[in-house]
Coordinates of C-alpha atoms in Angstrom, one line a residue:
M1 CA 18.4 54.1 3.0
S2 CA 19.4 52.4 6.2
S3 CA 16.4 53.8 8.0
V4 CA 14.0 52.4 5.4
F5 CA 15.7 49.0 5.7
L6 CA 15.4 49.2 9.6
I7 CA 11.7 50.1 9.3
S8 CA 11.0 47.3 6.9
C9 CA 12.7 44.8 9.3
V10 CA 10.6 46.0 12.2
L11 CA 7.4 45.8 10.2
F12 CA 8.3 42.3 9.1
I13 CA 9.1 41.1 12.6
T14 CA 5.9 42.7 13.9
L15 CA 3.8 41.0 11.2
F16 CA 5.5 37.7 11.8
V17 CA 5.0 37.8 15.6
S18 CA 1.4 39.0 15.2
S19 CA 0.6 36.2 12.7
T20 CA 2.2 33.6 15.0
Y21 CA 0.3 34.9 18.0
A22 CA -2.9 35.0 16.1
Q23 CA -2.5 31.4 15.1
S24 CA -2.3 30.3 18.7
C25 CA -5.4 28.5 20.1
T26 CA -5.2 30.4 23.3
N27 CA -5.8 33.7 21.5
Y28 CA -8.9 32.5 19.7
N29 CA -12.4 33.8 20.6
F30 CA -15.5 31.9 19.4
T31 CA -18.1 34.3 18.0
S32 CA -21.5 34.3 16.3
N33 CA -24.1 31.8 17.7
N34 CA -21.4 29.6 19.0
Q35 CA -20.1 31.8 21.8
M36 CA -18.6 29.5 24.4
S37 CA -15.3 29.1 26.3
F38 CA -13.0 26.1 26.5
T39 CA -10.6 25.4 29.4
S40 CA -8.1 23.5 27.2
C41 CA -6.8 23.8 23.7
S42 CA -4.0 22.6 21.6
D43 CA -2.2 23.8 18.5
L44 CA -2.1 20.7 16.4
P45 CA 1.2 20.5 14.5
Y46 CA 0.0 19.8 11.0
L47 CA -2.7 20.9 8.5
N48 CA -3.4 24.3 10.2
S49 CA -5.6 22.7 12.8
F50 CA -6.5 23.4 16.5
L51 CA -8.5 21.6 19.1
H52 CA -10.5 23.1 22.0
W53 CA -12.2 21.1 24.7
N54 CA -13.8 20.9 28.1
Y55 CA -13.7 17.5 29.9
N56 CA -15.9 16.5 32.8
P57 CA -14.2 13.4 34.5
S58 CA -17.2 12.6 36.6
T59 CA -19.5 12.1 33.6
K60 CA -16.7 11.2 31.1
T61 CA -18.0 13.8 28.8
A62 CA -15.9 16.0 26.5
K63 CA -17.2 19.1 24.6
I64 CA -14.9 19.8 21.7
A65 CA -14.4 22.3 18.9
Y66 CA -12.1 21.3 16.1
R67 CA -10.9 24.2 14.0
H68 CA -9.3 23.7 10.6
T69 CA -8.1 27.0 9.1
K70 CA -7.0 28.0 5.5
I71 CA -9.4 25.5 4.0
A72 CA -11.1 25.9 0.6
S73 CA -14.8 25.4 0.2
T74 CA -14.0 22.5 -2.2
R75 CA -12.4 20.4 0.6
W76 CA -13.5 18.3 3.6
V77 CA -12.1 18.1 7.1
A78 CA -12.3 15.4 9.7
W79 CA -11.3 14.9 13.3
A80 CA -11.4 11.5 15.0
I81 CA -10.6 9.4 18.1
N82 CA -9.1 6.0 17.5
P83 CA -10.1 3.7 20.5
T84 CA -8.0 0.7 19.3
S85 CA -4.8 1.9 17.7
Q86 CA -2.9 4.9 16.3
G87 CA -3.5 5.9 12.7
M88 CA -6.5 6.1 10.5
V89 CA -8.1 2.6 10.5
G90 CA -10.4 2.1 13.4
S91 CA -10.9 5.9 13.9
Q92 CA -14.3 7.2 14.9
A93 CA -14.5 10.4 12.9
L94 CA -16.5 13.7 12.8
V95 CA -16.6 14.9 9.2
A96 CA -17.6 18.3 7.8
Y97 CA -17.6 20.2 4.5
Q98 CA -19.6 22.8 2.7
K99 CA -21.9 21.4 0.0
S100 CA -22.4 23.0 -3.5
D101 CA -25.6 24.7 -2.3
G102 CA -23.7 26.5 0.5
K103 CA -25.1 24.4 3.3
M104 CA -22.9 22.6 5.8
S105 CA -22.7 18.8 5.9
V106 CA -21.6 17.4 9.3
Y107 CA -21.9 13.8 10.4
T108 CA -20.1 10.8 12.1
S109 CA -18.2 8.2 10.2
P110 CA -16.4 5.0 11.5
I111 CA -13.2 4.3 9.5
T112 CA -12.9 0.6 8.8
S113 CA -10.5 0.5 5.9
Y114 CA -7.9 2.6 4.0
Q115 CA -10.1 3.0 1.0
T116 CA -12.9 4.6 3.0
Q117 CA -15.2 7.1 1.3
L118 CA -16.1 8.5 4.8
Q119 CA -19.6 7.0 4.6
Q120 CA -22.0 8.2 7.4
G121 CA -22.5 5.8 10.3
D122 CA -22.7 5.4 14.0
L123 CA -19.6 5.6 16.2
S124 CA -18.6 3.4 19.0
F125 CA -19.5 6.1 21.5
N126 CA -22.4 8.6 21.7
V127 CA -22.1 12.0 20.0
S128 CA -24.5 14.9 20.5
D129 CA -24.7 18.6 19.7
L130 CA -23.0 18.0 16.4
S131 CA -22.7 21.0 14.2
A132 CA -20.3 22.8 11.9
T133 CA -19.6 26.3 10.5
Y134 CA -17.6 27.6 7.6
I135 CA -16.5 31.2 7.9
N136 CA -13.4 33.0 6.4
N137 CA -11.9 29.8 5.1
E138 CA -12.2 28.1 8.5
I139 CA -14.3 25.1 9.3
I140 CA -15.2 24.4 12.9
I141 CA -16.8 21.2 14.1
F142 CA -18.6 21.3 17.5
A143 CA -19.6 18.1 19.3
T144 CA -20.2 16.6 22.7
L145 CA -18.6 13.1 23.2
K146 CA -19.7 10.6 25.8
L147 CA -16.6 8.6 26.5
E148 CA -17.9 6.2 29.1
D149 CA -16.2 3.1 27.6
F150 CA -12.8 4.7 27.6
N151 CA -10.6 3.5 30.5
S152 CA -8.0 6.2 29.9
T153 CA -8.0 10.0 29.6
I154 CA -5.2 9.8 27.1
L155 CA -6.7 9.2 23.7
N156 CA -5.4 8.6 20.1
Q157 CA -6.6 11.4 17.9
V158 CA -6.4 11.8 14.1
W159 CA -7.2 14.8 11.9
Q160 CA -7.3 15.1 8.1
E161 CA -8.4 17.0 5.1
G162 CA -9.1 16.1 1.5
P163 CA -10.8 17.2 -1.7
L164 CA -14.5 16.9 -2.6
S165 CA -15.9 15.1 -5.6
G166 CA -19.2 16.8 -6.1
D167 CA -20.8 16.7 -2.7
S168 CA -18.9 13.7 -1.5
P169 CA -15.4 13.3 0.1
A170 CA -12.6 11.9 -2.1
M171 CA -9.3 10.3 -1.1
H172 CA -6.9 12.6 0.7
D173 CA -3.2 12.8 -0.1
T174 CA -1.1 9.9 1.1
S175 CA 2.2 11.6 1.5
G176 CA 3.7 14.5 3.5
V177 CA 1.8 16.0 6.4
N178 CA -1.3 14.0 5.6
T179 CA 0.4 11.0 6.9
Q180 CA 1.7 12.7 10.1
S181 CA -1.6 14.2 11.4
A182 CA -2.0 11.9 14.4
G183 CA -1.4 12.5 18.1
A184 CA -2.1 11.8 21.7
L185 CA -4.9 13.8 23.4
R186 CA -4.5 14.2 27.2
L187 CA -7.9 15.3 28.3
L188 CA -7.1 16.1 31.9
S189 CA -3.7 17.8 31.5
G190 CA -5.0 20.0 28.7
Q191 CA -2.2 19.0 26.4
S192 CA -1.9 17.3 23.1
G193 CA 1.2 15.5 22.0
T194 CA 2.0 14.2 18.6
T195 CA 2.5 10.5 17.8
S196 CA 3.3 11.3 14.2
T197 CA 6.5 9.3 14.4
K198 CA 4.6 6.1 15.2
A199 CA 1.8 7.0 12.7
S200 CA 4.5 7.7 10.1
S201 CA 6.2 4.5 10.9
Q202 CA 3.1 2.5 10.3
F203 CA 2.6 4.4 7.0
N204 CA 6.2 3.6 6.0
K205 CA 5.6 -0.1 7.0
R206 CA 2.6 -0.2 4.6
N207 CA 4.7 1.3 1.8
L208 CA 7.5 -1.2 2.5
H209 CA 5.0 -4.1 2.5
G210 CA 3.7 -2.9 -0.9
L211 CA 7.1 -2.3 -2.4
L212 CA 8.6 -5.7 -1.3
N213 CA 5.6 -7.6 -2.7
A214 CA 5.4 -5.6 -5.9
V215 CA 9.1 -6.2 -6.6
S216 CA 9.0 -9.9 -5.7
W217 CA 5.6 -11.4 -6.6
G218 CA 4.7 -8.8 -9.2
V219 CA 7.9 -8.3 -11.1
M220 CA 10.8 -10.7 -10.2
M221 CA 8.6 -13.9 -10.4
P222 CA 7.4 -13.2 -13.9
I223 CA 10.9 -12.3 -15.0
G224 CA 12.1 -15.6 -13.6
V225 CA 9.5 -17.5 -15.6
L226 CA 10.8 -15.7 -18.7
F227 CA 14.3 -16.9 -17.9
A228 CA 13.1 -20.5 -17.7
R229 CA 10.9 -20.2 -20.8
Y230 CA 13.3 -18.6 -23.2
L231 CA 17.0 -18.6 -22.1
K232 CA 17.3 -22.4 -22.1
V233 CA 17.3 -22.4 -25.9
F234 CA 20.3 -20.2 -26.0
S235 CA 22.3 -21.0 -22.8
D236 CA 21.9 -24.5 -21.4
P237 CA 22.5 -25.2 -18.5
A238 CA 23.3 -21.6 -17.4
W239 CA 19.6 -20.7 -17.6
F240 CA 18.8 -23.2 -14.9
Y241 CA 21.1 -21.7 -12.3
L242 CA 20.1 -18.1 -13.3
H243 CA 16.4 -19.1 -13.0
S244 CA 16.9 -20.8 -9.6
I245 CA 19.0 -18.0 -8.0
W246 CA 16.6 -15.4 -9.4
Q247 CA 13.4 -17.1 -8.1
I248 CA 15.0 -17.9 -4.7
T249 CA 15.9 -14.2 -4.3
A250 CA 12.3 -13.2 -5.3
Y251 CA 11.0 -15.7 -2.8
V252 CA 13.1 -14.3 0.1
I253 CA 12.0 -10.7 -0.7
G254 CA 8.4 -11.9 -1.0
V255 CA 8.5 -13.7 2.3
A256 CA 9.8 -10.5 3.9
G257 CA 6.8 -8.6 2.4
W258 CA 4.4 -11.2 3.5
A259 CA 5.8 -11.1 7.1
T260 CA 5.4 -7.3 7.1
G261 CA 1.8 -7.8 6.0
L262 CA 1.2 -10.1 8.9
Q263 CA 2.6 -7.5 11.3
L264 CA 0.4 -4.8 9.9
G265 CA -2.6 -7.1 10.3
S266 CA -1.7 -7.7 13.9
E267 CA -1.5 -4.0 14.5
S268 CA -4.9 -3.3 13.0
N269 CA -7.3 -5.1 15.2
G270 CA -10.7 -5.9 13.6
I271 CA -9.5 -4.6 10.2
Q272 CA -9.0 -7.3 7.5
F273 CA -8.7 -7.3 3.8
T274 CA -10.0 -10.9 3.4
A275 CA -9.3 -11.5 -0.3
H276 CA -5.9 -9.9 -0.2
R277 CA -5.0 -11.8 2.9
I278 CA -6.1 -15.2 1.6
I279 CA -4.3 -14.8 -1.7
G280 CA -1.2 -13.8 0.3
F281 CA -1.3 -17.0 2.3
V282 CA -1.9 -19.1 -0.9
L283 CA 1.1 -17.4 -2.6
F284 CA 3.4 -18.0 0.4
S285 CA 2.3 -21.7 0.6
L286 CA 2.7 -22.3 -3.2
A287 CA 6.1 -20.6 -3.3
T288 CA 7.3 -22.5 -0.3
L289 CA 6.1 -25.8 -1.9
Q290 CA 7.8 -24.8 -5.1
A291 CA 11.1 -24.1 -3.5
S292 CA 10.9 -27.4 -1.4
A293 CA 10.0 -29.4 -4.5
M294 CA 13.3 -28.6 -6.1
L295 CA 14.9 -31.0 -3.6
L296 CA 12.7 -33.8 -5.0
R297 CA 13.2 -33.1 -8.7
P298 CA 13.7 -36.4 -10.6
K299 CA 16.5 -36.7 -13.2
R300 CA 15.6 -36.0 -16.8
D301 CA 15.5 -39.6 -17.8
H302 CA 13.3 -40.7 -14.9
K303 CA 9.9 -41.9 -15.9
H304 CA 8.1 -39.5 -13.4
R305 CA 10.0 -36.5 -14.6
I306 CA 7.2 -35.5 -17.0
Y307 CA 4.7 -35.3 -14.1
W308 CA 7.1 -33.2 -12.1
N309 CA 7.5 -30.8 -15.0
I310 CA 3.8 -30.4 -15.3
Y311 CA 3.4 -29.7 -11.6
H312 CA 6.3 -27.3 -11.6
R313 CA 5.1 -25.2 -14.5
A314 CA 1.4 -25.2 -13.3
V315 CA 2.4 -24.0 -9.8
G316 CA 4.9 -21.5 -11.3
Y317 CA 2.3 -19.9 -13.6
S318 CA -0.2 -19.9 -10.8
I319 CA 2.1 -18.0 -8.5
V320 CA 2.7 -15.4 -11.2
V321 CA -1.1 -14.9 -11.9
L322 CA -2.0 -14.8 -8.3
G323 CA 0.9 -12.4 -7.5
I324 CA -0.2 -9.9 -10.1
I325 CA -3.8 -10.1 -9.0
N326 CA -2.8 -9.5 -5.4
I327 CA -0.6 -6.5 -6.4
F328 CA -3.6 -4.8 -7.8
K329 CA -5.7 -5.6 -4.7
G330 CA -2.9 -4.1 -2.6
L331 CA -2.9 -0.9 -4.8
N332 CA -6.6 -0.7 -4.3
I333 CA -6.2 -0.9 -0.5
L334 CA -3.3 1.6 -0.2
K335 CA -4.5 3.9 -2.9
P336 CA -1.2 5.5 -3.7
Q337 CA -0.8 8.2 -6.3
K338 CA -2.2 7.0 -9.7
K339 CA 1.2 7.2 -11.2
W340 CA 2.4 4.1 -9.3
E341 CA -0.4 1.9 -10.6
T342 CA 0.4 3.3 -14.1
Y343 CA 4.1 2.4 -13.7
Y344 CA 3.2 -1.1 -12.7
I345 CA 0.9 -1.6 -15.6
A346 CA 3.6 -0.3 -17.9
T347 CA 6.0 -2.7 -16.4
L348 CA 3.6 -5.7 -17.1
V349 CA 3.0 -4.5 -20.6
G350 CA 6.7 -4.2 -21.2
L351 CA 7.3 -7.7 -19.9
G352 CA 4.4 -9.0 -22.2
I353 CA 6.0 -7.3 -25.2
I354 CA 9.4 -8.9 -24.4
A355 CA 7.8 -12.3 -23.9
A356 CA 6.0 -12.1 -27.2
F357 CA 9.2 -11.1 -29.0
L358 CA 11.2 -13.9 -27.3
E359 CA 8.4 -16.4 -28.1
V360 CA 8.7 -15.7 -31.8
I361 CA 12.5 -15.8 -31.7
T362 CA 12.5 -19.0 -29.7
W363 CA 10.2 -20.8 -32.1
C364 CA 12.2 -19.7 -35.0
V365 CA 15.4 -21.1 -33.4
V366 CA 13.8 -24.4 -32.4
I367 CA 12.2 -24.9 -35.8
K368 CA 15.6 -24.2 -37.5
R369 CA 17.4 -26.6 -35.1
N370 CA 14.8 -29.3 -35.6
K371 CA 15.2 -29.0 -39.4
S372 CA 19.0 -29.3 -38.9
V373 CA 18.5 -32.4 -36.8
S374 CA 16.2 -34.0 -39.4
N375 CA 18.8 -33.3 -42.2
T376 CA 21.6 -34.8 -40.0
V377 CA 19.5 -37.9 -39.3
E378 CA 18.7 -38.4 -43.0
K379 CA 22.3 -38.1 -44.0
N380 CA 23.9 -40.1 -41.2
P381 CA 21.3 -42.1 -39.1
Q382 CA 24.1 -43.8 -37.1
G383 CA 25.6 -40.4 -36.1
L384 CA 22.5 -39.5 -34.1
H385 CA 23.8 -41.5 -31.1
E386 CA 27.0 -39.4 -31.1
S387 CA 25.1 -36.1 -30.6
N388 CA 23.7 -34.6 -27.4
W389 CA 20.5 -32.7 -28.1
Y390 CA 18.9 -30.0 -25.9
D391 CA 16.5 -32.1 -23.7
G392 CA 19.1 -34.7 -22.9
H393 CA 22.1 -32.4 -22.5
E394 CA 22.1 -32.2 -18.7
N395 CA 22.2 -35.9 -18.1
G396 CA 23.7 -37.2 -21.3
T397 CA 20.4 -38.7 -22.7
N398 CA 19.5 -38.7 -26.4
R399 CA 16.6 -36.8 -28.0
T400 CA 15.6 -36.4 -31.6
H401 CA 14.0 -33.0 -31.3
Y402 CA 14.4 -29.6 -29.5
R403 CA 11.5 -28.4 -27.5
V404 CA 10.3 -25.0 -26.4

C-alpha cells in the first residue's frame, strides 16, 4: 500500500514538473510554416500568455510572437503596446481570432475608449508581416513592429482575451486577471516585468469614481429630495435639518467622486468622454451653487422668498435628473457586469414607488388638515390668529392653508 502511494506521489510530482517546464517560453519550439527563433521571451503572469521577440536597436525594429494558450475557438485574443500610459486606453493592439468559417482574422486596432469593440484601424507605428495561427487551442500572433517614434526600449504592454459575438469581438471580463494583464516590456534586457499593481490601481480608481458618484448623485440626492418633499408634512422643522445634513453629505461624497474623475482624465491623455465630462462639471457647479445659496436664503415672510423657493427647487430637481443621466453614461463607459446596472435601475424604481406612495399619503394628510382649518375658521374666525399653521411655523407667520 505504501509503495503504491509512493509511486503515485512520484508520478504526480513528475507530471507537475513536466507541465510547469512545458509552459515555459524558453522550452517552446515554433513549428509548421512559422519556423523561426527568438532571442528573448517572457512568461506573462496572467491569461496563459507568452511573448517572444527579437529587437534590432539600430533599426528600432521588433519581431514578436504573442502566444495565448488554452483558448477556445469562440474567443479573441489581443496584445498591445501603450505609448502614452499604462492600461488599456491608448493601447495599439494586435487582435486575432478564428472566424466561424475556420479562417483566422488578424488585424490592428487602436484602443481609444473603455467601450471599444476592437474596430480595425491603423496604429501609431508601422506594423508588417502580420499573421496568426490557431492550433491545439493556442493562438499565436506574429508581427514586425517599427518603433522609430519610441524614445525608450522599455514599453508598456497589455494583453487580453474575451468572447466573440458571431464573428466580432465582444466585451471582456472586467474583474480578476483581466484587469491585471499589463506590464513593462524591456526590449534590450529580454525581460518583461508586470505593472499589474498600477494597472489594477487605475482600475480600482475607476470603480471608486463610479461608486462614489452613483451613491451621491444617483441615490443620495434623490432621497434628499424625498425628505424635503414629504417629511415636512409630518415633522416640521426636523425635516429641514435632515434634508440639509443629508444633501451636504451627498455633496461631499459627490465632490470626491468628481475629483477622482478629474484625476482619471489627467491620467488618460487624449481620451475624453465629452458628454459625461460636461455633465459632471455642470453637476458640480449647480450643487456648489445650491450649497452656497443656503447662506442667502430669505426668511419665510420675506417678499423674495417665493423666488428663492422656485430657484432652489428647479436647481435641485435639475441636479437629480442630470445625476441619474450621468450615472447611466458612466455605466456605459465602464461596462461593469450587467447586474450592477440592473441593481441601480431597481433602486430607482424602488425610490419611484416610495415617492408615489408618499405623494398619495401627503395629499391625503394635507387635504384633511385644510378641511380641519376651514372648519375651525368657520366656527371661530377670531381664533385663526392664535394658531400657527405649517408654512408659517418656522418664523411665527400665519397661513390659512397647508401646502405640499
